[in-house]
Short mmCIF file of C-alpha atoms and ligand atoms in Angstrom, two decimals:
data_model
loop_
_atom_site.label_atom_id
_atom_site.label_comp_id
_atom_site.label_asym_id
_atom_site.label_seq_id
_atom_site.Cartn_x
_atom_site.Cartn_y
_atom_site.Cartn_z
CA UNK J 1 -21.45 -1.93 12.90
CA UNK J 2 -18.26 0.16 12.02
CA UNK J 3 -15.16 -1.16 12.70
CA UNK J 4 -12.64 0.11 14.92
CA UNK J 5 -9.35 -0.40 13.49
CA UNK J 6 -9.37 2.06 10.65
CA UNK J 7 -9.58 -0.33 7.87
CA UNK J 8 -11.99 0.68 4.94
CA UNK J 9 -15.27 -1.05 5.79
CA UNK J 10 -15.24 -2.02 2.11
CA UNK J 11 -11.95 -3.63 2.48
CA UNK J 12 -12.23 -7.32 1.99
CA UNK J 13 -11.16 -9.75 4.47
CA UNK J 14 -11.35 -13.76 2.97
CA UNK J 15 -8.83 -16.82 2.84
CA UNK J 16 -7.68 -18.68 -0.60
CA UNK J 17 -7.09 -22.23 -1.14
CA UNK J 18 -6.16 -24.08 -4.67
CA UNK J 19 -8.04 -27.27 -5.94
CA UNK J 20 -5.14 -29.38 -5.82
CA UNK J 21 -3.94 -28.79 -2.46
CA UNK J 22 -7.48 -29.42 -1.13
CA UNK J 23 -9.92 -31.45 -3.28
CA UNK J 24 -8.86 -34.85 -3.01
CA UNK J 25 -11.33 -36.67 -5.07
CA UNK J 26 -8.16 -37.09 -7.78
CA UNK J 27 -10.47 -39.60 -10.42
CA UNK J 28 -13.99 -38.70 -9.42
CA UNK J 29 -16.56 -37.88 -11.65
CA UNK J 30 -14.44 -38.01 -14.59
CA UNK J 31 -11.47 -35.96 -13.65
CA UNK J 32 -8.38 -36.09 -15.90
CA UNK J 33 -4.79 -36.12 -14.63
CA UNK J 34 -3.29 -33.43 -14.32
CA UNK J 35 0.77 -32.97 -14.43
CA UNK J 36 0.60 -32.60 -10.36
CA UNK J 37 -1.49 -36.02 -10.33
CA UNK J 38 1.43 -37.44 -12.22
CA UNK J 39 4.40 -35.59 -10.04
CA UNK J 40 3.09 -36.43 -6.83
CA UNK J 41 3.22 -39.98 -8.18
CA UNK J 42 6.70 -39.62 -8.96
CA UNK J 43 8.95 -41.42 -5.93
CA UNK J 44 10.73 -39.16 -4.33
CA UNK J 45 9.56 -35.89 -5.41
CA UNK J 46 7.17 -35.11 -2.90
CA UNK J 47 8.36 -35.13 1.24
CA UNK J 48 7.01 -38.73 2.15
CA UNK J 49 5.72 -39.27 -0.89
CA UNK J 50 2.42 -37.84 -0.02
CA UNK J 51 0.05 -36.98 -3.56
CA UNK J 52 -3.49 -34.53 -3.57
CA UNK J 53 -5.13 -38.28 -4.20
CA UNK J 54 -7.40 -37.18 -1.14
CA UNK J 55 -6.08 -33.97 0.13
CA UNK J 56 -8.61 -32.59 2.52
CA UNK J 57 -11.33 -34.36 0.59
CA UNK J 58 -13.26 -30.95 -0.17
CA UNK J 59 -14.55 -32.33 -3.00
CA UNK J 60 -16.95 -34.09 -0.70
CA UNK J 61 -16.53 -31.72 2.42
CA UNK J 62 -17.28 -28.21 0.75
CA UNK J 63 -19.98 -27.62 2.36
CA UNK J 64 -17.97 -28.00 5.77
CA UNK J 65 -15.32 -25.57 4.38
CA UNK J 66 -18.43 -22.75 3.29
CA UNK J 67 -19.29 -23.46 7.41
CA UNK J 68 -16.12 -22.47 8.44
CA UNK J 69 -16.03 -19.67 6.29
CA UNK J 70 -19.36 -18.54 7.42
CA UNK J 71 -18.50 -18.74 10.87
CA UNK J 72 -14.88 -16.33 10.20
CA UNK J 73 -17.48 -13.97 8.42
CA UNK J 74 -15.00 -13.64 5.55
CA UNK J 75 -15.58 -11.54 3.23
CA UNK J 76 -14.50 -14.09 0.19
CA UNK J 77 -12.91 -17.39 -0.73
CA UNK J 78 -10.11 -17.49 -3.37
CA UNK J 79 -10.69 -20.93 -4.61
CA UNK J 80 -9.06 -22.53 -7.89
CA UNK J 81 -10.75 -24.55 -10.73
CA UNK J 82 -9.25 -28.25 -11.49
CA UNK J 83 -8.77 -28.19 -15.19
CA UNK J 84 -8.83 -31.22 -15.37
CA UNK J 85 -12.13 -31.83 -14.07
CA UNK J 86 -13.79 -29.34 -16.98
CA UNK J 87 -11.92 -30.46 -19.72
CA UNK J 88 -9.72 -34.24 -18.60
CA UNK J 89 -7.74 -34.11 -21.71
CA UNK J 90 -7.44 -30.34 -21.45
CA UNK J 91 -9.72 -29.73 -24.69
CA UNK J 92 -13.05 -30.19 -26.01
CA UNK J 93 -16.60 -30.58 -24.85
CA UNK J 94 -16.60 -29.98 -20.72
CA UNK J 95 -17.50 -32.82 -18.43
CA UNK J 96 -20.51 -31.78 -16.42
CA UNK J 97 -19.63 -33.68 -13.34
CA UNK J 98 -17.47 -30.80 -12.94
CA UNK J 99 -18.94 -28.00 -13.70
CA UNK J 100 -21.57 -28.84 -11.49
CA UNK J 101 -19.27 -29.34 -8.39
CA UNK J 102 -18.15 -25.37 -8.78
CA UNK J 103 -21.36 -24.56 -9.20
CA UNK J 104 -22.66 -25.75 -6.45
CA UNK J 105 -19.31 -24.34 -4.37
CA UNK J 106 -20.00 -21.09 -5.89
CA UNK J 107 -23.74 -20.88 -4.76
CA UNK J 108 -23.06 -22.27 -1.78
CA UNK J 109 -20.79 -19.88 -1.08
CA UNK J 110 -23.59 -17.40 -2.43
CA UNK J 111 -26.01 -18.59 0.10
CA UNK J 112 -23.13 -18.06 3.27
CA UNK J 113 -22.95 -14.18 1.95
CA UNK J 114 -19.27 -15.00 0.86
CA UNK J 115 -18.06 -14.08 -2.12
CA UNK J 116 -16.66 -16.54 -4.54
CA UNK J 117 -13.28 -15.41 -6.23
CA UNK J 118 -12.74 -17.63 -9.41
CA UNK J 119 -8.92 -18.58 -9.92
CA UNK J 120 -8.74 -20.68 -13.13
CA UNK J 121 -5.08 -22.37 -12.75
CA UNK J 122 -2.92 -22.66 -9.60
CA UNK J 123 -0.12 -24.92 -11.68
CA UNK J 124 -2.43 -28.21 -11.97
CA UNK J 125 -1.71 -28.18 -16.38
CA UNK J 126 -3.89 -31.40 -17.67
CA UNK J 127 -1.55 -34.42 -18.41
CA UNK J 128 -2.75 -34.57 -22.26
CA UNK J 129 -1.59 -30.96 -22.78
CA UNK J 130 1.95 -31.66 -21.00
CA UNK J 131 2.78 -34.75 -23.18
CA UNK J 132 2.04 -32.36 -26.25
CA UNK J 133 4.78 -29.92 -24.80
CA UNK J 134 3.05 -28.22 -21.76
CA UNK J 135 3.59 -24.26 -21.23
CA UNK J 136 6.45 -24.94 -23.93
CA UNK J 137 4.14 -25.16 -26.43
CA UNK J 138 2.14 -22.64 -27.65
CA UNK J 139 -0.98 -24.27 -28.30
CA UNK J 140 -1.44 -24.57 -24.40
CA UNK J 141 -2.33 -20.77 -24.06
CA UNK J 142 -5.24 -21.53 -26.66
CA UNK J 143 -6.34 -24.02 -24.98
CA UNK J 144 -6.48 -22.31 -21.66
CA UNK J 145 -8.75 -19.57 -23.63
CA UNK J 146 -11.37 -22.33 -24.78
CA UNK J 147 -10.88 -23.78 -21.09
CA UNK J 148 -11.54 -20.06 -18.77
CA UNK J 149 -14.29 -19.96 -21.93
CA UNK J 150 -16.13 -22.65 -20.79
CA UNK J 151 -15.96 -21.46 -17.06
CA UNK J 152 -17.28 -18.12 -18.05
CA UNK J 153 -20.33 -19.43 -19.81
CA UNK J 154 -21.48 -21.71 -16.92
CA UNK J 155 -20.65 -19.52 -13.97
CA UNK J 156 -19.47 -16.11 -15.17
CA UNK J 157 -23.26 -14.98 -14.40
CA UNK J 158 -22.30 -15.89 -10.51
CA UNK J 159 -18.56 -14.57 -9.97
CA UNK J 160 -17.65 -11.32 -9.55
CA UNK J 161 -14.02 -11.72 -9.34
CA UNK J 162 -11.95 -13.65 -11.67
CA UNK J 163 -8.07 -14.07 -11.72
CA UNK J 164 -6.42 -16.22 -14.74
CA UNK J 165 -3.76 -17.69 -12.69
CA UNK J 166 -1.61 -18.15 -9.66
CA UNK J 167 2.13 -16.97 -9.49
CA UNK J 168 2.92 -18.27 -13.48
CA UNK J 169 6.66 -17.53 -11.79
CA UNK J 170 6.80 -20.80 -9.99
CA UNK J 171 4.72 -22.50 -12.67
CA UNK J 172 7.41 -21.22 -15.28
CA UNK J 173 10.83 -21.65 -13.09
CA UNK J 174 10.08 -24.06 -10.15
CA UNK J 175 8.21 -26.03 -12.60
CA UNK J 176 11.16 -26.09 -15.96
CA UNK J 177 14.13 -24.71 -14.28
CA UNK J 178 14.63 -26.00 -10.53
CA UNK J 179 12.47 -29.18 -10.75
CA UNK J 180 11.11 -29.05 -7.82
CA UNK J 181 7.37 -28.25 -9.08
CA UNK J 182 5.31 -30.41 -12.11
CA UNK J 183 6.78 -30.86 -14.51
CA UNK J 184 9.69 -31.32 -12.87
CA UNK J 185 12.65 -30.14 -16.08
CA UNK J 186 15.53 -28.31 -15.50
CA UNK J 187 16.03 -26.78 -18.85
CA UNK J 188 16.55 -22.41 -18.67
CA UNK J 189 14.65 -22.28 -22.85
CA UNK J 190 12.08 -24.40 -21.31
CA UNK J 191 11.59 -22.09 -18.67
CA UNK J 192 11.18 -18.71 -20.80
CA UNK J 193 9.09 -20.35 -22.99
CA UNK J 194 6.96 -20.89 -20.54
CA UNK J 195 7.12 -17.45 -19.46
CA UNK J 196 5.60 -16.38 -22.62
CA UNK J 197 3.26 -18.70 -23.05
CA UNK J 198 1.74 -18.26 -19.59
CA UNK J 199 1.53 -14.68 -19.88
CA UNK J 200 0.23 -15.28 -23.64
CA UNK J 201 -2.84 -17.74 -21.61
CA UNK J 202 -3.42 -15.20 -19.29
CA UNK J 203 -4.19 -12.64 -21.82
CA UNK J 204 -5.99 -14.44 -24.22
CA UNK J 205 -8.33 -15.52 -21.32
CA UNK J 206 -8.57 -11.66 -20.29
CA UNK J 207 -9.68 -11.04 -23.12
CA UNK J 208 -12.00 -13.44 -23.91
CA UNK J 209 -13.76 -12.33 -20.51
CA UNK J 210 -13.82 -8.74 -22.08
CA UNK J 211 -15.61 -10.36 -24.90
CA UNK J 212 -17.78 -12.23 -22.63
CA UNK J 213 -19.33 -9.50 -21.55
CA UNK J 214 -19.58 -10.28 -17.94
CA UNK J 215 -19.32 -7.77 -15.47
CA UNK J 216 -17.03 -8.49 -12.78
CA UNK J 217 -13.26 -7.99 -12.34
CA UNK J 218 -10.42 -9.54 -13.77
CA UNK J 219 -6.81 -9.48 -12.68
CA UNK J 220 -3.66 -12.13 -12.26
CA UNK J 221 -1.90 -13.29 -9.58
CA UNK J 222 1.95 -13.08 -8.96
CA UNK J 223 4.82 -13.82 -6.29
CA UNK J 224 6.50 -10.45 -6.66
CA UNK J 225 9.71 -10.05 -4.56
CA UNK J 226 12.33 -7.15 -4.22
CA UNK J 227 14.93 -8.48 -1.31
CA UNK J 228 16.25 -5.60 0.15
CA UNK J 229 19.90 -4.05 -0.44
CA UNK J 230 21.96 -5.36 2.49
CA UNK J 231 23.92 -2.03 2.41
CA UNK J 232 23.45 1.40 1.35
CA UNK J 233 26.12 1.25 -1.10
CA UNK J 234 24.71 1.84 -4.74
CA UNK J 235 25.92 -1.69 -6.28
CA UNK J 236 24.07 -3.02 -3.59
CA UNK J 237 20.43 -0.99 -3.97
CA UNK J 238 21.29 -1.94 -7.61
CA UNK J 239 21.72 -5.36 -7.14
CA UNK J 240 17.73 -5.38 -5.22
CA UNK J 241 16.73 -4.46 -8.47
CA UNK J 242 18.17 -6.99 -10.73
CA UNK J 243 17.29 -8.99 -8.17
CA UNK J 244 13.51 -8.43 -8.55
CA UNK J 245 13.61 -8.78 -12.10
CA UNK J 246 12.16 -12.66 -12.75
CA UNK J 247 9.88 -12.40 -9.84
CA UNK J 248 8.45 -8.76 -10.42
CA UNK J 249 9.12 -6.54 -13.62
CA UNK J 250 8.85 -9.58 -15.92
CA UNK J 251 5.36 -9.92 -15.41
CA UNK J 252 3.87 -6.52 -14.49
CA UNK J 253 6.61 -4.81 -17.55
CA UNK J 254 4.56 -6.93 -20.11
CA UNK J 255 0.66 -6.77 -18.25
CA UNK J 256 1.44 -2.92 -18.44
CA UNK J 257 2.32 -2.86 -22.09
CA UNK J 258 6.17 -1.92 -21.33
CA UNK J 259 7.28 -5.27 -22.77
CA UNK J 260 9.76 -7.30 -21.37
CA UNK J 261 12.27 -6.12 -19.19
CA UNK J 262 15.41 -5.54 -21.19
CA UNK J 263 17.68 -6.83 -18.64
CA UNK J 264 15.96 -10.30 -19.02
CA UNK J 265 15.86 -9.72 -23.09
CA UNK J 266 19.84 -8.98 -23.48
CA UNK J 267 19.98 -12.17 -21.59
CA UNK J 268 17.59 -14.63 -22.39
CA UNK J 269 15.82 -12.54 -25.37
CA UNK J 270 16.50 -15.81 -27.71
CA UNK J 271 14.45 -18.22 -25.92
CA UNK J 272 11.45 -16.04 -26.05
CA UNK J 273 8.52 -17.34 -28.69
CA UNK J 274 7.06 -13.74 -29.27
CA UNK J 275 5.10 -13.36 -32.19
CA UNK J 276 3.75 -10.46 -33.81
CA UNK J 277 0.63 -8.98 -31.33
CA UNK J 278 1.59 -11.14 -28.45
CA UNK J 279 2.65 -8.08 -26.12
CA UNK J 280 -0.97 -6.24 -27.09
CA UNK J 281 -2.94 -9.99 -25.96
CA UNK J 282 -0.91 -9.67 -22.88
CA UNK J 283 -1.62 -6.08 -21.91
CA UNK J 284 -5.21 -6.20 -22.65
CA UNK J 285 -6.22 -3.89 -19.03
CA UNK J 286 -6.82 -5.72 -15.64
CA UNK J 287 -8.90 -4.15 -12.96
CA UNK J 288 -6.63 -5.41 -10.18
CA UNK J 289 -3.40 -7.28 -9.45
CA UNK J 290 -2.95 -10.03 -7.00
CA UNK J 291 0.31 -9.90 -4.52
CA UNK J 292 0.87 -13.09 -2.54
CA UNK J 293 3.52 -12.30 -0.43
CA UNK J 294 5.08 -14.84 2.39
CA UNK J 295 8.75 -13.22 3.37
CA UNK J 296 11.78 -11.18 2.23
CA UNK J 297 14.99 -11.45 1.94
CA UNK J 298 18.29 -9.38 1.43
CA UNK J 299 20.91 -9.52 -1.25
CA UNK J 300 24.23 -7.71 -1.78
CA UNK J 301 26.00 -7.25 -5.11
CA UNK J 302 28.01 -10.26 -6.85
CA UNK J 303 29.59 -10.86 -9.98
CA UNK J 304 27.63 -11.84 -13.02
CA UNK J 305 28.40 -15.54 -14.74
CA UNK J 306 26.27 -17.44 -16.58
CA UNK J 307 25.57 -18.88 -13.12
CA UNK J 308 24.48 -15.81 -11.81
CA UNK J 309 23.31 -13.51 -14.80
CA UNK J 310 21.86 -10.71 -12.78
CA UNK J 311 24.97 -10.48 -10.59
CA UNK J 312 23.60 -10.72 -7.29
CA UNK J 313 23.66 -12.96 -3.88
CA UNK J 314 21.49 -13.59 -0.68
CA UNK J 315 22.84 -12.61 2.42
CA UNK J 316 22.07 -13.63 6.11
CA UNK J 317 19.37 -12.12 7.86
CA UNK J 318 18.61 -11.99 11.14
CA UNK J 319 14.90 -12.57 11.42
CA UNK J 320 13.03 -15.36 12.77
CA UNK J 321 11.82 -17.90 10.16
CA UNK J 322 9.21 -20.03 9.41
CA UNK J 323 8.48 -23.90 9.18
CA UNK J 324 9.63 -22.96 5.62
CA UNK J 325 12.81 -21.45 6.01
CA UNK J 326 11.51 -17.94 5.25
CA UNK J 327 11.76 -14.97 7.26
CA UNK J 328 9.83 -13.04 9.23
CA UNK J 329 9.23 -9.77 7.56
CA UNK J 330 6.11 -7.76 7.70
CA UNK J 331 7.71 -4.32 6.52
CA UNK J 332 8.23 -6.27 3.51
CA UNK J 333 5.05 -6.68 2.67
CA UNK J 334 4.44 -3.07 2.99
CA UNK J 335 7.20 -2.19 0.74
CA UNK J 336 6.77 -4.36 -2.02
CA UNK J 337 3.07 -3.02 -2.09
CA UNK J 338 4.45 0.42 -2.47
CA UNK J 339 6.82 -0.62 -4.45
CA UNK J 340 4.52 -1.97 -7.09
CA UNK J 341 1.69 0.82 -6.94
CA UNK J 342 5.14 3.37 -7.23
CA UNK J 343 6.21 1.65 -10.68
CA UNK J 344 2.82 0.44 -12.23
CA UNK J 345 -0.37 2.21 -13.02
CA UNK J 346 -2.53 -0.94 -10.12
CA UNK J 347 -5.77 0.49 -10.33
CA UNK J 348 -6.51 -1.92 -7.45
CA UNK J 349 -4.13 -4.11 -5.27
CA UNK J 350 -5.04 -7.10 -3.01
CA UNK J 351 -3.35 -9.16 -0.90
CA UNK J 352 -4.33 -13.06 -2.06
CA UNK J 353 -1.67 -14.91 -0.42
CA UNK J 354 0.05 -14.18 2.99
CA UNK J 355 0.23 -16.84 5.85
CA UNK J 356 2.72 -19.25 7.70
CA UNK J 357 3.73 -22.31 8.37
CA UNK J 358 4.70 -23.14 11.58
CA UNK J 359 5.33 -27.19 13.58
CA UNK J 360 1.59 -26.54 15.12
CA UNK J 361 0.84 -29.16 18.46
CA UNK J 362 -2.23 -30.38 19.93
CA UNK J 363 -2.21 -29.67 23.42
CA UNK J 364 -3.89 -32.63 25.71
CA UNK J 365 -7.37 -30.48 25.12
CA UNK J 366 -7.03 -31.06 21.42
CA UNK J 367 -6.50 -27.34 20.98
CA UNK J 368 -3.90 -25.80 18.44
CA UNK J 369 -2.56 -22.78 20.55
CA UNK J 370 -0.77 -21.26 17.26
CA UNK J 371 0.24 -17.72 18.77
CA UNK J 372 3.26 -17.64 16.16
CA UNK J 373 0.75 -17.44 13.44
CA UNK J 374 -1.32 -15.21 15.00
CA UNK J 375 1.41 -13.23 15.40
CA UNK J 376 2.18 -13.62 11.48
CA UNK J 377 -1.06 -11.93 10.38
CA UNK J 378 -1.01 -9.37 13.11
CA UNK J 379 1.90 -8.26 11.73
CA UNK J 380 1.31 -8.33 8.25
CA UNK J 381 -2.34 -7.04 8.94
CA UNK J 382 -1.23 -3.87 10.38
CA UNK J 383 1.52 -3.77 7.28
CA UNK J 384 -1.37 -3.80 4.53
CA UNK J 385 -2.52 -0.35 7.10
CA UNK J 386 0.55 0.95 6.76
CA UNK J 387 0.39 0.81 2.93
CA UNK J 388 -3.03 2.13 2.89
CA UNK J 389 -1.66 5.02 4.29
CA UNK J 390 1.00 5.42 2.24
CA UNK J 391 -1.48 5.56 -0.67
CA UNK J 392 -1.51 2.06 -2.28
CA UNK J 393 -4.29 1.27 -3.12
CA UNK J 394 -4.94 -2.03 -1.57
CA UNK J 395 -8.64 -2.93 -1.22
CA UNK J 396 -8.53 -7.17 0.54
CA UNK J 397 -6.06 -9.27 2.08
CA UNK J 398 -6.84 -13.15 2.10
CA UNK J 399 -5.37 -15.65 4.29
CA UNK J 400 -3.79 -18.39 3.36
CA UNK J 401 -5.02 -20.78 4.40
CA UNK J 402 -8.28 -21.44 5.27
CA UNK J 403 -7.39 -25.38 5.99
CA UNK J 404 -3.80 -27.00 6.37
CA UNK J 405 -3.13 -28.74 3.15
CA UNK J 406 -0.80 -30.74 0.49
CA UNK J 407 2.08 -28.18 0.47
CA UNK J 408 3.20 -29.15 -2.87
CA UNK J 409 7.03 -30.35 -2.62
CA UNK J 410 6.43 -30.76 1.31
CA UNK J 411 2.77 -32.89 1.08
CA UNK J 412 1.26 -32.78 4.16
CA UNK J 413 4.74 -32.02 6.53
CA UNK J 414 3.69 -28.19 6.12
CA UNK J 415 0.75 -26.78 7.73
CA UNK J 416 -0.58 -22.78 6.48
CA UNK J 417 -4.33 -23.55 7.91
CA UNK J 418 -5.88 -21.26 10.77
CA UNK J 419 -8.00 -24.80 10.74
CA UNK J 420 -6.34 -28.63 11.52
CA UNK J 421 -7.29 -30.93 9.55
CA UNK J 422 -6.66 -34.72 10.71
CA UNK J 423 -4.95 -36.79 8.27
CA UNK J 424 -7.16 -39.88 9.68
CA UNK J 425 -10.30 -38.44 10.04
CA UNK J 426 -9.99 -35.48 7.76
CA UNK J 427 -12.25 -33.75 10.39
CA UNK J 428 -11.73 -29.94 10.24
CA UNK J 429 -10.62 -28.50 13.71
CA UNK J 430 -10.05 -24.59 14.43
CA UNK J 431 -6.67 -23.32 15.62
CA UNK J 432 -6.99 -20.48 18.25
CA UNK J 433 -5.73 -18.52 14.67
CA UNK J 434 -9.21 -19.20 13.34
CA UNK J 435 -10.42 -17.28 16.23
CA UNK J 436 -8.23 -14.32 15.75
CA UNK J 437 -9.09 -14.09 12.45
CA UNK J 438 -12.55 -13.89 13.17
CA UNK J 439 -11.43 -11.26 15.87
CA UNK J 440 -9.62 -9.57 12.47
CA UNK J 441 -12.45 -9.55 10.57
CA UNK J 442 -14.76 -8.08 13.13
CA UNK J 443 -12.26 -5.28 13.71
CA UNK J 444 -10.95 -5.93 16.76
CA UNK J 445 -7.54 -8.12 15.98
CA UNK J 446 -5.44 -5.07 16.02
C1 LIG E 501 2.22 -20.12 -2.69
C2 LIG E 501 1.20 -20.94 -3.42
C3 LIG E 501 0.19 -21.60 -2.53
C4 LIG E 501 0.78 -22.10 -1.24
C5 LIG E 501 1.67 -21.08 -0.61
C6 LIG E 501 2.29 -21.50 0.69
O1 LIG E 501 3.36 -19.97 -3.48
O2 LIG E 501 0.50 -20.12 -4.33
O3 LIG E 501 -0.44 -22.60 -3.28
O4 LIG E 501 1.39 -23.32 -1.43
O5 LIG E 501 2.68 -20.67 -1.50
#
């Protein structure tokens, strides 16, 4: 049946989740620990110092998760691989415990008619590999080619869409220069290094997949931003672009061979581990780019310190936020998909992260009645339509998230699921969101 909302029937509808946020399972079946294992363990650095130890236990409970996905009719799952699992000391011969569990995920999800989309790190780094320097060391982006080498021999027959990893922004800066992610430093070198070597991972691993000789598509994920200008002045509109610089241009400037921005060189150029054919590994062509995009926000022109080094500053805004703090912004998501298809050569675009948070009740009936977040995707639905019609070329948009989760810094005190899960039972119970997704999917949520 044809739709009736004017989206491409090609265009893929699905929902993404990451292994550490969901699994549980944290020593089964010879899983290693990985740097989030240790964090989470860490007093104090998680809200109520909640860990992934069980999570939403789909390590056990996939086959309920395929169900729900089944029932949506999605289109695909965005699901990430536990390093640790493959390889618990991040090297070496792979443990088979776990490369049967995504095996039988990914022909389970085979079987439901939903297509699995391989993500091969969403920040979980095995312990071993941190203690011998972590993203800071270069040896870690070789070992993340032997690592997505392993995946690609025992399921790269079975996936037809592969992404190296998620946002390397927040595993580069939350993670070495705010803290607030695993590792957990505070160090600015750290940070860059990390930069490079993450990039430097996710192109060896391209490449290696080019080698492979699997057919299927390959791209990365990031957390682009460009807040708007808060005036029309010019320092202002110029001050939106410095301001997208870490988040945006510092990844795509290097995946499109253009090198790193020079902004970020003249400043930080010092710190950066290049070696000679790094940039050509790191441009080696992707057939799509991931945007996961959760809010805006506007910024006005400041003076440049060493506090401040691209000279910029957030301003108020006046839209409604989310359980999160961020705002409300659909438009946004529409213009930083132009944006991007403007100033890179995308051959493809999708959506893989865009959801909410919001306080979610049970009413007496046991029903969540989450019209905020239905609201959300509306909105941001019709904004991926909107960009279609301005010519990007955005082909999916995936929810997240399928389930409510560990939220990373928050644990379990931030829900993104169209699907409760109870923290007792771990039972899996559909918000009325589910249902308007399905509606979505179908055609008919616009
Ligand atoms: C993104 C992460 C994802 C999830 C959402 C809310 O930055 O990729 O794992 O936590 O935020």
């Amino acid at each position: 049946m044809n739709r009736e909302d004017g989206f491409p029937q090609d265009f893929i509808w699905g929902c993404s989740t990451s292994c550490y946020q969901i699994e549980g399972a944290a020593k089964e079946d010879g899983k290693g620990i990985s740097i989030w294992d240790t964090f989470a363990h860490t007093p104090d650095k998680v809200l109520s110092n909640h860990t992934g130890d069980i999570a939403c236990d789909s390590y056990h409970r996939w086959k309920e998760d395929i169900a729900l996905l089944r029932e949506l009719n999605a289109g695909a799952y965005r699901f990430s691989v536990s390093w640790t699992r493959i390889q618990p000391e991040g090297k070496g011969a792979p443990n088979q415990k776990g490369l049967d569990y995504y095996s039988r995920l990914v022909d389970g999800l085979c079987e439901a008619g939903v297509e699995p989309w391989l993500e091969l790190f969403h920040w979980d780094l095995p312990q071993a590999l941190e203690e011998k320097g972590g993203w800071r060391n270069r040896d870690t982006a070789m070992r993340f080619e032997e690592y997505a080498g392993i995946m690609y021999d025992h399921i790269g027959d079975r996936v037809g869409h592969w992404t190296s990893m998620n946002e390397p922004w927040c595993a580069a800066f939350l993670g070495h220069l705010t803290g607030e992610h695993a590792p957990g430093l505070r160090d600015r070198r750290a940070a860059n290094r990390a930069v490079h070597h993450l990039l430097l991972a996710h192109g060896l691993a391209t490449r290696a997949f080019r080698r492979s000789g699997i057919k299927g598509e390959y791209g990365l994920v990031i957390n682009p931003s460009k807040p708007r200008p808060a005036t029309l002045r010019p320092e202002d509109a110029e001050a939106s672009e410095r301001a997208s610089i870490e988040r945006t241009s510092l990844w795509l400037d290097p995946i499109f061979g253009r090198s790193y921005p020079r902004v970020f060189m003249d400043i930080f150029g010092s710190d950066m581990p290049i070696e000679a054919g790094d940039m050509d590994i790191i441009s080696e062509p992707l057939d799509f780019i991931g945007v996961n995009y959760y809010d805006e926000e506007a910024v006005r022109a400041a003076p440049c310190s060493t506090q401040n080094p691209y000279g910029f500053e957030f301003v108020p805004t006046y839209q409604k936020k989310t359980d999160m703090g961020w705002e409300i912004e659909p438009s946004g998501l529409r213009r930083i998909l132009s944006y991007i298809a403007n100033v890179w050569p995308c051959k493809k675009i999708y959506v893989t992260e865009n959801g909410a948070a919001f306080p979610d009740k049970q009413d007496a009936d046991g029903i969540v009645r989450d019209y905020d977040r239905i609201d959300y995707i509306k909105g941001h639905a019709n904004a991926c339509g909107d960009a279609i019609k301005q010519g990007v070329p955005l082909k999916g948009y995936f929810l997240w998230s399928l389930i409510d989760n560990f939220e990373w810094s928050f644990g379990y005190n931030r829900a993104f699921g169209i699907v409760a899960v109870d923290r007792n039972t771990l039972e899996r119970r559909p918000k009325l969101s589910f249902y308007y997704y399905r509606d979505l999917i179908a055609g008919f949520g616009l």
